[in-house]
GROMACS .gro file of C-alpha atoms in nm:
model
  243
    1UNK     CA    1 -24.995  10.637  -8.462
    2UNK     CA    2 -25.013  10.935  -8.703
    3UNK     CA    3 -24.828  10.901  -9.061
    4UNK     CA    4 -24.726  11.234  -9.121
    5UNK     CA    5 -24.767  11.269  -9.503
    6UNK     CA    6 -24.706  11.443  -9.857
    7UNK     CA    7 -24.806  11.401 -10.194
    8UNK     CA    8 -24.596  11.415 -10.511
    9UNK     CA    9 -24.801  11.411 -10.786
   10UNK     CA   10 -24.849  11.620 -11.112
   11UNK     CA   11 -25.190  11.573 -11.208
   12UNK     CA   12 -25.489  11.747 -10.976
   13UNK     CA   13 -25.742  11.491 -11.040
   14UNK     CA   14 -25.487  11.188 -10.905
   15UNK     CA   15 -25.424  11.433 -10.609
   16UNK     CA   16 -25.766  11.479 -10.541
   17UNK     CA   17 -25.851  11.107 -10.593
   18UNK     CA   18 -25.589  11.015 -10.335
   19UNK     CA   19 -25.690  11.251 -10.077
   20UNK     CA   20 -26.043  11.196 -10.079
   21UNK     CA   21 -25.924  10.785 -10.020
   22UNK     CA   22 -25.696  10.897  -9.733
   23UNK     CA   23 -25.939  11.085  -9.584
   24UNK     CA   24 -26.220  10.831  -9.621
   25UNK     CA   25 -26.043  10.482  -9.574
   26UNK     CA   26 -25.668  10.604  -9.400
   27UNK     CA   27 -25.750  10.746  -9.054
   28UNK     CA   28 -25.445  10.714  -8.953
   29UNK     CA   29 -25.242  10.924  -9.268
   30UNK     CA   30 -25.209  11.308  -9.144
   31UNK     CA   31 -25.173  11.475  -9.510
   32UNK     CA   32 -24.926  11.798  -9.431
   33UNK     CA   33 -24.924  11.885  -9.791
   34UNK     CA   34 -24.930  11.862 -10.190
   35UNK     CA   35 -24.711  11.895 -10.440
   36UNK     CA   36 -24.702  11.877 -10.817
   37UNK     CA   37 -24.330  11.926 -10.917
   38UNK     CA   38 -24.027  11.738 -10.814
   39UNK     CA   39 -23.867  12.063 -10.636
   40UNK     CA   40 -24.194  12.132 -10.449
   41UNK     CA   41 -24.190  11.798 -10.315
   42UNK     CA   42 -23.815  11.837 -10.210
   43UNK     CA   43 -23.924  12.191 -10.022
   44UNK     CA   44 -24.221  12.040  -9.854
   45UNK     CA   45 -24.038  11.707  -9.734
   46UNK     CA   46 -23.731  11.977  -9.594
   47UNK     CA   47 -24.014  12.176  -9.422
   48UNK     CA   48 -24.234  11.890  -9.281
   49UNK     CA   49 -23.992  11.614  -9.219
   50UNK     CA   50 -24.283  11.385  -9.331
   51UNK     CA   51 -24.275  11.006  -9.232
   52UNK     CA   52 -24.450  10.886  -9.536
   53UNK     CA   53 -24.423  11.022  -9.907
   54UNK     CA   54 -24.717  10.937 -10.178
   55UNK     CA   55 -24.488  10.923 -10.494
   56UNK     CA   56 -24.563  10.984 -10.860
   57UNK     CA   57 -24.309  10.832 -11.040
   58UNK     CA   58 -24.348  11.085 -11.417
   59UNK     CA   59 -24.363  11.418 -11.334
   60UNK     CA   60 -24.237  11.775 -11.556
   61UNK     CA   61 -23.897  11.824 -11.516
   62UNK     CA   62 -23.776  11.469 -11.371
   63UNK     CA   63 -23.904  11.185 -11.178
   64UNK     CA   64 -23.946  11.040 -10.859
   65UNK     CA   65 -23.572  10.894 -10.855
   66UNK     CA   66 -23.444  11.228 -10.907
   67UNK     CA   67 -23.594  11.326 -10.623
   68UNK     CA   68 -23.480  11.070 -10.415
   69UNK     CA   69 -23.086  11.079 -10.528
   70UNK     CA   70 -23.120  11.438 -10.347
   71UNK     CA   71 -23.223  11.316 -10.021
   72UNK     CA   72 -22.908  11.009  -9.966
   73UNK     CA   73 -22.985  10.959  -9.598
   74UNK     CA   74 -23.399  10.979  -9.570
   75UNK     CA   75 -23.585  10.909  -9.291
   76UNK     CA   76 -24.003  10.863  -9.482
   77UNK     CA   77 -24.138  10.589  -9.658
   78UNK     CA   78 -24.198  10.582  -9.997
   79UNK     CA   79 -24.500  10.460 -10.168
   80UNK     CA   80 -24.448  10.451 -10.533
   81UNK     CA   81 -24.835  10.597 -10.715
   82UNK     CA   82 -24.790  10.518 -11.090
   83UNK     CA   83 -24.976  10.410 -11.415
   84UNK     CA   84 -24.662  10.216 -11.518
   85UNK     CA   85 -24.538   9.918 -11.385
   86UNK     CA   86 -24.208   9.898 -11.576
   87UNK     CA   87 -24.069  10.106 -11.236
   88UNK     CA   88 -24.128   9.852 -11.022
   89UNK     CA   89 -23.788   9.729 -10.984
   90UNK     CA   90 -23.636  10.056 -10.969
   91UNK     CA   91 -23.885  10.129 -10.683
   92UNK     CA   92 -23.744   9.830 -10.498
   93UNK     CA   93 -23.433   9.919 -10.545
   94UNK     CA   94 -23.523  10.225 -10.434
   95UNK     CA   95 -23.634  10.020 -10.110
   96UNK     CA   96 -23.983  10.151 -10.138
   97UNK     CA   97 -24.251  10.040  -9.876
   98UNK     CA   98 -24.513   9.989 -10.136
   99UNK     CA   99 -24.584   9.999 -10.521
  100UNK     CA  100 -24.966  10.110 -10.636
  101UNK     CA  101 -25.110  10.117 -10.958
  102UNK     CA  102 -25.337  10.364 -11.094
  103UNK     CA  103 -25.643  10.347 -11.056
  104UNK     CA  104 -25.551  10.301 -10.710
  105UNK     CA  105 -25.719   9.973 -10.552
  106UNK     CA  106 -25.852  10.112 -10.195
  107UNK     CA  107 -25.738   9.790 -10.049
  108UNK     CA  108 -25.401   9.780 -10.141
  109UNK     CA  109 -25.403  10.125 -10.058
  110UNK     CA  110 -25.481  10.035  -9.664
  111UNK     CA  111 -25.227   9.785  -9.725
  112UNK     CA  112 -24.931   9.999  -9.783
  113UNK     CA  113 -25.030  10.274  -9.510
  114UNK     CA  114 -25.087   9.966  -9.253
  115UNK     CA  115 -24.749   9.807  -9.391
  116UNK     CA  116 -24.583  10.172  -9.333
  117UNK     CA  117 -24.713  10.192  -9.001
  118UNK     CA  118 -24.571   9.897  -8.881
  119UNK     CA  119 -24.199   9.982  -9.016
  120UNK     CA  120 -24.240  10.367  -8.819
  121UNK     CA  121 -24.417  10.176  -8.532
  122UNK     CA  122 -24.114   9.972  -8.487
  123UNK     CA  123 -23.836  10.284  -8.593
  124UNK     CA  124 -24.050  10.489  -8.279
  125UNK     CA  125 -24.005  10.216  -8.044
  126UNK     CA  126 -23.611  10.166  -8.089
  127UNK     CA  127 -23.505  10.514  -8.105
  128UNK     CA  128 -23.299  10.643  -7.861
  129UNK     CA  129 -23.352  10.374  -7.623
  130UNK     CA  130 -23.188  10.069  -7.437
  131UNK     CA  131 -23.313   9.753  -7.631
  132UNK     CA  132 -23.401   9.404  -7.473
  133UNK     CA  133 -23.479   9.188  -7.730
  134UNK     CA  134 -23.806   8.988  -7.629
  135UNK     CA  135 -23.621   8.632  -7.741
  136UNK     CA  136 -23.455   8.357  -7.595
  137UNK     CA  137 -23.080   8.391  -7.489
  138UNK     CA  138 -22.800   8.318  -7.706
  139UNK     CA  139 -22.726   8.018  -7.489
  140UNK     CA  140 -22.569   7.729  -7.683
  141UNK     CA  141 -22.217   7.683  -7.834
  142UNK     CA  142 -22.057   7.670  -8.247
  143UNK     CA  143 -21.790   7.522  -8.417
  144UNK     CA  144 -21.528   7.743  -8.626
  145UNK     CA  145 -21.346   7.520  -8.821
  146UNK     CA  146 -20.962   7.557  -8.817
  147UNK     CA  147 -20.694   7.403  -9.051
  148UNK     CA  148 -20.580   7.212  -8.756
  149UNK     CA  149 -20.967   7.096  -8.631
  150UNK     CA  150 -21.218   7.349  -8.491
  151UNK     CA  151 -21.239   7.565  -8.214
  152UNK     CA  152 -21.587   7.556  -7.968
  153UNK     CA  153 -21.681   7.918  -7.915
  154UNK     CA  154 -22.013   8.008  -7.673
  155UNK     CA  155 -22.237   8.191  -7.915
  156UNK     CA  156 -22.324   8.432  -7.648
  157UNK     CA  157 -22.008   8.577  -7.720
  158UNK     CA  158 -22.049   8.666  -8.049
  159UNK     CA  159 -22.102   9.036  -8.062
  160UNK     CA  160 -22.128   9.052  -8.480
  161UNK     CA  161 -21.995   8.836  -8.741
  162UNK     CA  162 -21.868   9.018  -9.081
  163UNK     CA  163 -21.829   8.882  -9.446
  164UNK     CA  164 -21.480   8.951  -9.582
  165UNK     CA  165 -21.550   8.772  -9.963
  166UNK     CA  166 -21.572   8.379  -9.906
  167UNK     CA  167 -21.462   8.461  -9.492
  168UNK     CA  168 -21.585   8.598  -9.218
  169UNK     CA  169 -21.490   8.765  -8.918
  170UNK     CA  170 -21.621   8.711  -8.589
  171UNK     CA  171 -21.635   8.948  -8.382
  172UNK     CA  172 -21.554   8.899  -7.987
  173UNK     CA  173 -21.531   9.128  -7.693
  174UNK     CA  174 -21.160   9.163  -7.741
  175UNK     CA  175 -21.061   9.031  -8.050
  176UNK     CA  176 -21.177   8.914  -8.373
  177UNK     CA  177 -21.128   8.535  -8.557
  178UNK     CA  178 -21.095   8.481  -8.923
  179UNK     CA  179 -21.276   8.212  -9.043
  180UNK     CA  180 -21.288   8.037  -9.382
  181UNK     CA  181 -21.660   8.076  -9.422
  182UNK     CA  182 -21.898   8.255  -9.588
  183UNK     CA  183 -22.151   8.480  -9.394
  184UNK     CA  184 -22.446   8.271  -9.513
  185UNK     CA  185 -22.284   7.924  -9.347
  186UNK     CA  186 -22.327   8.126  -9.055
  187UNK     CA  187 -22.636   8.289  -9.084
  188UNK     CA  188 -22.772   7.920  -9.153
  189UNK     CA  189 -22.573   7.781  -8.882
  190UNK     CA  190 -22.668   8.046  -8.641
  191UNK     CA  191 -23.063   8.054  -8.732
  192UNK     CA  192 -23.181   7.876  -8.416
  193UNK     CA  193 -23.006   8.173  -8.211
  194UNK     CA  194 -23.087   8.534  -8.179
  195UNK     CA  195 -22.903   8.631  -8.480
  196UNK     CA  196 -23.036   8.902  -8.772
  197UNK     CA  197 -22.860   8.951  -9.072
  198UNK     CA  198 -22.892   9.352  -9.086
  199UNK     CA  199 -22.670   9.412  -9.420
  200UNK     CA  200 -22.560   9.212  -9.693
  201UNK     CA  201 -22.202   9.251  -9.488
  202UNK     CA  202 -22.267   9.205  -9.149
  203UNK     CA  203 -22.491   8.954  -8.868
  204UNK     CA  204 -22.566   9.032  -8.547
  205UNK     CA  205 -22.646   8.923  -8.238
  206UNK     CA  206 -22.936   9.112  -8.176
  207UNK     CA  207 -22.943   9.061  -7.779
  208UNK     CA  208 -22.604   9.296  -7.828
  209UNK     CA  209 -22.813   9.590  -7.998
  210UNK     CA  210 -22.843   9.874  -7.727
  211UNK     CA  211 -22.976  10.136  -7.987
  212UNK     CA  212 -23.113  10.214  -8.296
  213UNK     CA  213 -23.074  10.536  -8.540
  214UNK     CA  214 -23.311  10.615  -8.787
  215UNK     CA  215 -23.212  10.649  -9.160
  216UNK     CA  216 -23.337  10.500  -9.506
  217UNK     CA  217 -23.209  10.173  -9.390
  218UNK     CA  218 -23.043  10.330  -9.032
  219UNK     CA  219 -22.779  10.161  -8.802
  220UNK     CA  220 -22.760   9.987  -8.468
  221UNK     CA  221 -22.510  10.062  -8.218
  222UNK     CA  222 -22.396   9.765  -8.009
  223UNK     CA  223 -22.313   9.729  -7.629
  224UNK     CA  224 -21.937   9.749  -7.687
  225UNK     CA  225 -22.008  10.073  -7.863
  226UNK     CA  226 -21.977   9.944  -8.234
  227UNK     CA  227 -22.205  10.141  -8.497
  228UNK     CA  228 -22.357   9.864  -8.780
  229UNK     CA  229 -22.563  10.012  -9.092
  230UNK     CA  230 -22.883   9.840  -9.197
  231UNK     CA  231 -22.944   9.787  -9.516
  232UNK     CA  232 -23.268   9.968  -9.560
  233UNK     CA  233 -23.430   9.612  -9.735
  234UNK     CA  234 -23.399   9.431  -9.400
  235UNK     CA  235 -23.497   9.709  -9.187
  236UNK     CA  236 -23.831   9.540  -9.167
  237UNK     CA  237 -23.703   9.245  -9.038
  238UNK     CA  238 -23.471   9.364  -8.794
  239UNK     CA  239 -23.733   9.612  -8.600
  240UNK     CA  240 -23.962   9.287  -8.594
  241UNK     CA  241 -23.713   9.113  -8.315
  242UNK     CA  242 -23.812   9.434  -8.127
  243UNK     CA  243 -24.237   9.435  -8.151
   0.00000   0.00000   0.00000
């Protein structure tokens, strides 16, 4: 596939630099357009809908965060392009793809465009379609301990399980069971079965996903119609059940 593709960057010579590499080493990078400011980037990613963003992180008159709190709910990449590696935990909270250092190493360079790829690749593949996940079936039964003992639930039944502090909720066809549990006991318990975390809040049963919706992180609906976010840090891993 095509990456669709803008630069942010103040400084001409760090434009030029990284345009001549896409061109040379990046086949696959369609560059739409430059920018040196943070409001020209904001017009040009408005007007192109890019799916990948080459980001400076100083620039004249704010910096690459600024430009992101304006766009909440994005749908590009971001790879960070920066002298200064103090950002680099912003960027990932920023969920950036990729982090490069000036001078830019042409390796890591293919690295983030090929890393990129496979996070649209995936995003192109879901959209607007009906899902089979290309795993096993959820075909095996769990424990939910009660004060009084445990109850034996099939886990193909389990449509989603939510955290609720130190419980979780499990979510049924028709109703829901409260369990004194934390989310991770059942991730853990549930890791031999089809099961993704997708959020820090929620873990689902991915042979229940019937469609994804892009975003910076996006959502799943289920087949009983139930809309999940996903956190935009395990997007990776989610669209990987899908490949």
């Amino acid at each position: 596939m095509k990456l669709k593709s803008i630069i942010v960057e103040d400084e001409a010579n760090s434009r030029e630099i990284l345009r001549n590499y896409l061109g040379k080493y990046c086949s696959n990078v369609e560059l739409l357009a430059e920018a040196a400011t943070i409001n020209e980037g904001l017009s040009l990613i408005k007007e192109h809908q890019p799916d990948l963003v080459f980001l400076d992180v100083e620039m004249p008159f704010g910096n690459a965060f600024d430009l992101l709190d304006k766009i909440p709910d994005r749908t590009f990449e971001v790879v960070f392009v920066t002298a200064y590696n103090q950002y680099a935990m912003e960027a990932l909270n920023n969920h950036a793809a990729y982090y490069l250092m000036k001078p830019i190493n042409i390796d890591e360079l293919i690295k983030a465009v090929n890393y990129v790829i496979e996070i649209k690749s995936g995003e192109n593949a879901l959209e607007g379609k009906v899902l089979q996940a290309k795993l096993k079936k959820a075909e095996g039964k769990i424990t939910l301990p009660q004060q009084d003992g445990f109850q034996v639930l099939e886990v193909s039944d389990i449509y989603f399980c939510k955290a609720d502090d130190n419980y979780t909720e499990i979510y049924l066809e028709e109703k829901k069971i409260l369990v004194s549990k934390t989310l991770k006991y059942f991730e853990e318990a549930l890791s031999e079965f089809p099961f993704s975390r997708i959020h820090k809040s929620y873990l689902v049963n991915v042979n229940e996903i019937q469609k994804y919706k892009k975003g910076k992180g996006g959502s799943v609906i289920l087949s009983n119609g139930k809309e999940l976010s996903v956190s935009a840090s395990r997007k990776a891993q989610l669209l990987a059940y899908f490949k």
